């Protein structure tokens, strides 16, 4: 058991085993403003309780430029899987929109070129 604790960086304290959590780097440094869209995203998790139904959690990814939601995910548990699901959806949405904007720009450029010639 001691070798497992050591390899997982688990320490015993007051007869209970606690897993040491690593803190992520503070990249925003409390600057929650963005100068352009998709520069900074953040998440918020809200517990939703409806009488007679199961508790649910709503994880929303917000763009800090305009404070509008990019995507959301709903789950039964407030955990990293919920946040990862919302993040994955946000990245897919961003990539899809980026490709759409590029396609529209190329189309508009072609229209202008054909009008000129």
PDB file of N, CA and C in Angstrom, residues 67-117:
ATOM      1  N   UNK A  67     -19.374  38.124 -23.220  1.00  0.00           N
ATOM      2  CA  UNK A  67     -20.045  37.461 -22.100  1.00  0.00           C
ATOM      3  C   UNK A  67     -21.209  36.568 -22.534  1.00  0.00           C
ATOM      4  N   UNK A  68     -21.267  36.226 -23.818  1.00  0.00           N
ATOM      5  CA  UNK A  68     -22.325  35.341 -24.299  1.00  0.00           C
ATOM      6  C   UNK A  68     -21.858  33.892 -24.241  1.00  0.00           C
ATOM      7  N   UNK A  69     -22.797  32.968 -24.022  1.00  0.00           N
ATOM      8  CA  UNK A  69     -22.407  31.559 -23.995  1.00  0.00           C
ATOM      9  C   UNK A  69     -21.998  31.058 -25.376  1.00  0.00           C
ATOM     10  N   UNK A  70     -20.968  30.248 -25.391  1.00  0.00           N
ATOM     11  CA  UNK A  70     -20.512  29.609 -26.624  1.00  0.00           C
ATOM     12  C   UNK A  70     -21.268  28.293 -26.784  1.00  0.00           C
ATOM     13  N   UNK A  71     -21.249  27.471 -25.740  1.00  0.00           N
ATOM     14  CA  UNK A  71     -21.966  26.191 -25.703  1.00  0.00           C
ATOM     15  C   UNK A  71     -22.304  25.859 -24.256  1.00  0.00           C
ATOM     16  N   UNK A  72     -23.069  24.783 -24.082  1.00  0.00           N
ATOM     17  CA  UNK A  72     -23.345  24.289 -22.740  1.00  0.00           C
ATOM     18  C   UNK A  72     -23.426  22.774 -22.768  1.00  0.00           C
ATOM     19  N   UNK A  73     -23.275  22.168 -21.603  1.00  0.00           N
ATOM     20  CA  UNK A  73     -23.439  20.724 -21.444  1.00  0.00           C
ATOM     21  C   UNK A  73     -24.218  20.499 -20.156  1.00  0.00           C
ATOM     22  N   UNK A  74     -25.045  19.481 -20.139  1.00  0.00           N
ATOM     23  CA  UNK A  74     -25.845  19.143 -18.967  1.00  0.00           C
ATOM     24  C   UNK A  74     -25.465  17.736 -18.535  1.00  0.00           C
ATOM     25  N   UNK A  75     -25.290  17.557 -17.226  1.00  0.00           N
ATOM     26  CA  UNK A  75     -24.934  16.239 -16.710  1.00  0.00           C
ATOM     27  C   UNK A  75     -25.531  15.980 -15.351  1.00  0.00           C
ATOM     28  N   UNK A  76     -25.408  14.739 -14.916  1.00  0.00           N
ATOM     29  CA  UNK A  76     -25.928  14.335 -13.602  1.00  0.00           C
ATOM     30  C   UNK A  76     -24.928  14.596 -12.481  1.00  0.00           C
ATOM     31  N   UNK A  77     -23.664  14.825 -12.857  1.00  0.00           N
ATOM     32  CA  UNK A  77     -22.610  15.001 -11.856  1.00  0.00           C
ATOM     33  C   UNK A  77     -21.803  16.263 -12.154  1.00  0.00           C
ATOM     34  N   UNK A  78     -21.393  16.941 -11.097  1.00  0.00           N
ATOM     35  CA  UNK A  78     -20.528  18.107 -11.207  1.00  0.00           C
ATOM     36  C   UNK A  78     -19.085  17.600 -11.180  1.00  0.00           C
ATOM     37  N   UNK A  79     -18.563  17.262 -12.355  1.00  0.00           N
ATOM     38  CA  UNK A  79     -17.229  16.678 -12.405  1.00  0.00           C
ATOM     39  C   UNK A  79     -16.475  17.144 -13.654  1.00  0.00           C
ATOM     40  N   UNK A  80     -15.254  16.684 -13.770  1.00  0.00           N
ATOM     41  CA  UNK A  80     -14.429  17.113 -14.899  1.00  0.00           C
ATOM     42  C   UNK A  80     -14.955  16.603 -16.234  1.00  0.00           C
ATOM     43  N   UNK A  81     -15.660  15.472 -16.225  1.00  0.00           N
ATOM     44  CA  UNK A  81     -16.240  14.971 -17.478  1.00  0.00           C
ATOM     45  C   UNK A  81     -17.247  15.956 -18.051  1.00  0.00           C
ATOM     46  N   UNK A  82     -18.022  16.595 -17.181  1.00  0.00           N
ATOM     47  CA  UNK A  82     -19.000  17.586 -17.620  1.00  0.00           C
ATOM     48  C   UNK A  82     -18.298  18.788 -18.259  1.00  0.00           C
ATOM     49  N   UNK A  83     -17.265  19.284 -17.599  1.00  0.00           N
ATOM     50  CA  UNK A  83     -16.515  20.435 -18.115  1.00  0.00           C
ATOM     51  C   UNK A  83     -15.808  20.065 -19.418  1.00  0.00           C
ATOM     52  N   UNK A  84     -15.228  18.873 -19.477  1.00  0.00           N
ATOM     53  CA  UNK A  84     -14.535  18.435 -20.688  1.00  0.00           C
ATOM     54  C   UNK A  84     -15.510  18.325 -21.855  1.00  0.00           C
ATOM     55  N   UNK A  85     -16.719  17.842 -21.584  1.00  0.00           N
ATOM     56  CA  UNK A  85     -17.743  17.733 -22.626  1.00  0.00           C
ATOM     57  C   UNK A  85     -18.098  19.110 -23.186  1.00  0.00           C
ATOM     58  N   UNK A  86     -18.297  20.081 -22.293  1.00  0.00           N
ATOM     59  CA  UNK A  86     -18.617  21.449 -22.732  1.00  0.00           C
ATOM     60  C   UNK A  86     -17.451  22.039 -23.521  1.00  0.00           C
ATOM     61  N   UNK A  87     -16.242  21.840 -23.030  1.00  0.00           N
ATOM     62  CA  UNK A  87     -15.054  22.369 -23.714  1.00  0.00           C
ATOM     63  C   UNK A  87     -14.900  21.760 -25.111  1.00  0.00           C
ATOM     64  N   UNK A  88     -15.070  20.436 -25.207  1.00  0.00           N
ATOM     65  CA  UNK A  88     -14.949  19.770 -26.508  1.00  0.00           C
ATOM     66  C   UNK A  88     -15.971  20.321 -27.499  1.00  0.00           C
ATOM     67  N   UNK A  89     -17.203  20.539 -27.041  1.00  0.00           N
ATOM     68  CA  UNK A  89     -18.237  21.109 -27.908  1.00  0.00           C
ATOM     69  C   UNK A  89     -17.854  22.529 -28.344  1.00  0.00           C
ATOM     70  N   UNK A  90     -17.296  23.303 -27.420  1.00  0.00           N
ATOM     71  CA  UNK A  90     -16.903  24.680 -27.736  1.00  0.00           C
ATOM     72  C   UNK A  90     -15.813  24.699 -28.810  1.00  0.00           C
ATOM     73  N   UNK A  91     -14.841  23.816 -28.688  1.00  0.00           N
ATOM     74  CA  UNK A  91     -13.751  23.757 -29.677  1.00  0.00           C
ATOM     75  C   UNK A  91     -14.308  23.350 -31.035  1.00  0.00           C
ATOM     76  N   UNK A  92     -15.190  22.353 -31.061  1.00  0.00           N
ATOM     77  CA  UNK A  92     -15.790  21.929 -32.339  1.00  0.00           C
ATOM     78  C   UNK A  92     -16.585  23.069 -32.962  1.00  0.00           C
ATOM     79  N   UNK A  93     -17.344  23.791 -32.142  1.00  0.00           N
ATOM     80  CA  UNK A  93     -18.134  24.921 -32.635  1.00  0.00           C
ATOM     81  C   UNK A  93     -17.215  26.007 -33.180  1.00  0.00           C
ATOM     82  N   UNK A  94     -16.151  26.314 -32.453  1.00  0.00           N
ATOM     83  CA  UNK A  94     -15.198  27.341 -32.877  1.00  0.00           C
ATOM     84  C   UNK A  94     -14.560  26.966 -34.213  1.00  0.00           C
ATOM     85  N   UNK A  95     -14.121  25.706 -34.331  1.00  0.00           N
ATOM     86  CA  UNK A  95     -13.483  25.261 -35.578  1.00  0.00           C
ATOM     87  C   UNK A  95     -14.466  25.300 -36.740  1.00  0.00           C
ATOM     88  N   UNK A  96     -15.713  24.890 -36.485  1.00  0.00           N
ATOM     89  CA  UNK A  96     -16.725  24.896 -37.538  1.00  0.00           C
ATOM     90  C   UNK A  96     -17.005  26.331 -37.986  1.00  0.00           C
ATOM     91  N   UNK A  97     -17.159  27.251 -37.022  1.00  0.00           N
ATOM     92  CA  UNK A  97     -17.422  28.642 -37.372  1.00  0.00           C
ATOM     93  C   UNK A  97     -16.230  29.269 -38.081  1.00  0.00           C
ATOM     94  N   UNK A  98     -15.032  28.943 -37.645  1.00  0.00           N
ATOM     95  CA  UNK A  98     -13.831  29.479 -38.295  1.00  0.00           C
ATOM     96  C   UNK A  98     -13.772  29.050 -39.751  1.00  0.00           C
ATOM     97  N   UNK A  99     -14.047  27.785 -40.003  1.00  0.00           N
ATOM     98  CA  UNK A  99     -14.036  27.284 -41.380  1.00  0.00           C
ATOM     99  C   UNK A  99     -15.129  27.955 -42.203  1.00  0.00           C
ATOM    100  N   UNK A 100     -16.300  28.171 -41.585  1.00  0.00           N
ATOM    101  CA  UNK A 100     -17.406  28.831 -42.298  1.00  0.00           C
ATOM    102  C   UNK A 100     -17.029  30.250 -42.671  1.00  0.00           C
ATOM    103  N   UNK A 101     -16.413  30.980 -41.723  1.00  0.00           N
ATOM    104  CA  UNK A 101     -16.004  32.356 -41.999  1.00  0.00           C
ATOM    105  C   UNK A 101     -14.957  32.395 -43.114  1.00  0.00           C
ATOM    106  N   UNK A 102     -14.036  31.464 -43.103  1.00  0.00           N
ATOM    107  CA  UNK A 102     -13.003  31.407 -44.142  1.00  0.00           C
ATOM    108  C   UNK A 102     -13.654  31.109 -45.491  1.00  0.00           C
ATOM    109  N   UNK A 103     -14.587  30.152 -45.518  1.00  0.00           N
ATOM    110  CA  UNK A 103     -15.267  29.809 -46.773  1.00  0.00           C
ATOM    111  C   UNK A 103     -16.057  31.001 -47.307  1.00  0.00           C
ATOM    112  N   UNK A 104     -16.734  31.719 -46.413  1.00  0.00           N
ATOM    113  CA  UNK A 104     -17.497  32.897 -46.836  1.00  0.00           C
ATOM    114  C   UNK A 104     -16.553  33.974 -47.371  1.00  0.00           C
ATOM    115  N   UNK A 105     -15.437  34.187 -46.708  1.00  0.00           N
ATOM    116  CA  UNK A 105     -14.467  35.197 -47.146  1.00  0.00           C
ATOM    117  C   UNK A 105     -13.906  34.844 -48.521  1.00  0.00           C
ATOM    118  N   UNK A 106     -13.568  33.573 -48.725  1.00  0.00           N
ATOM    119  CA  UNK A 106     -13.041  33.142 -50.021  1.00  0.00           C
ATOM    120  C   UNK A 106     -14.109  33.312 -51.099  1.00  0.00           C
ATOM    121  N   UNK A 107     -15.351  32.934 -50.783  1.00  0.00           N
ATOM    122  CA  UNK A 107     -16.454  33.096 -51.739  1.00  0.00           C
ATOM    123  C   UNK A 107     -16.627  34.565 -52.116  1.00  0.00           C
ATOM    124  N   UNK A 108     -16.642  35.452 -51.121  1.00  0.00           N
ATOM    125  CA  UNK A 108     -16.789  36.888 -51.394  1.00  0.00           C
ATOM    126  C   UNK A 108     -15.630  37.423 -52.228  1.00  0.00           C
ATOM    127  N   UNK A 109     -14.434  36.951 -51.958  1.00  0.00           N
ATOM    128  CA  UNK A 109     -13.275  37.358 -52.730  1.00  0.00           C
ATOM    129  C   UNK A 109     -13.411  36.917 -54.202  1.00  0.00           C
ATOM    130  N   UNK A 110     -13.867  35.678 -54.400  1.00  0.00           N
ATOM    131  CA  UNK A 110     -14.068  35.177 -55.769  1.00  0.00           C
ATOM    132  C   UNK A 110     -15.139  35.984 -56.495  1.00  0.00           C
ATOM    133  N   UNK A 111     -16.205  36.304 -55.806  1.00  0.00           N
ATOM    134  CA  UNK A 111     -17.270  37.133 -56.416  1.00  0.00           C
ATOM    135  C   UNK A 111     -16.705  38.482 -56.841  1.00  0.00           C
ATOM    136  N   UNK A 112     -15.901  39.101 -55.970  1.00  0.00           N
ATOM    137  CA  UNK A 112     -15.294  40.401 -56.312  1.00  0.00           C
ATOM    138  C   UNK A 112     -14.352  40.264 -57.510  1.00  0.00           C
ATOM    139  N   UNK A 113     -13.557  39.218 -57.538  1.00  0.00           N
ATOM    140  CA  UNK A 113     -12.620  39.029 -58.635  1.00  0.00           C
ATOM    141  C   UNK A 113     -13.348  38.838 -59.957  1.00  0.00           C
ATOM    142  N   UNK A 114     -14.415  38.070 -59.968  1.00  0.00           N
ATOM    143  CA  UNK A 114     -15.158  37.855 -61.206  1.00  0.00           C
ATOM    144  C   UNK A 114     -15.902  39.099 -61.653  1.00  0.00           C
ATOM    145  N   UNK A 115     -16.330  39.925 -60.716  1.00  0.00           N
ATOM    146  CA  UNK A 115     -16.990  41.189 -61.071  1.00  0.00           C
ATOM    147  C   UNK A 115     -16.001  42.162 -61.708  1.00  0.00           C
ATOM    148  N   UNK A 116     -14.764  42.140 -61.199  1.00  0.00           N
ATOM    149  CA  UNK A 116     -13.746  43.050 -61.703  1.00  0.00           C
ATOM    150  C   UNK A 116     -13.293  42.636 -63.099  1.00  0.00           C
ATOM    151  N   UNK A 117     -13.176  41.329 -63.346  1.00  0.00           N
ATOM    152  CA  UNK A 117     -12.647  40.884 -64.644  1.00  0.00           C
ATOM    153  C   UNK A 117     -13.673  40.849 -65.742  1.00  0.00           C
TER     154      UNK A 117
END
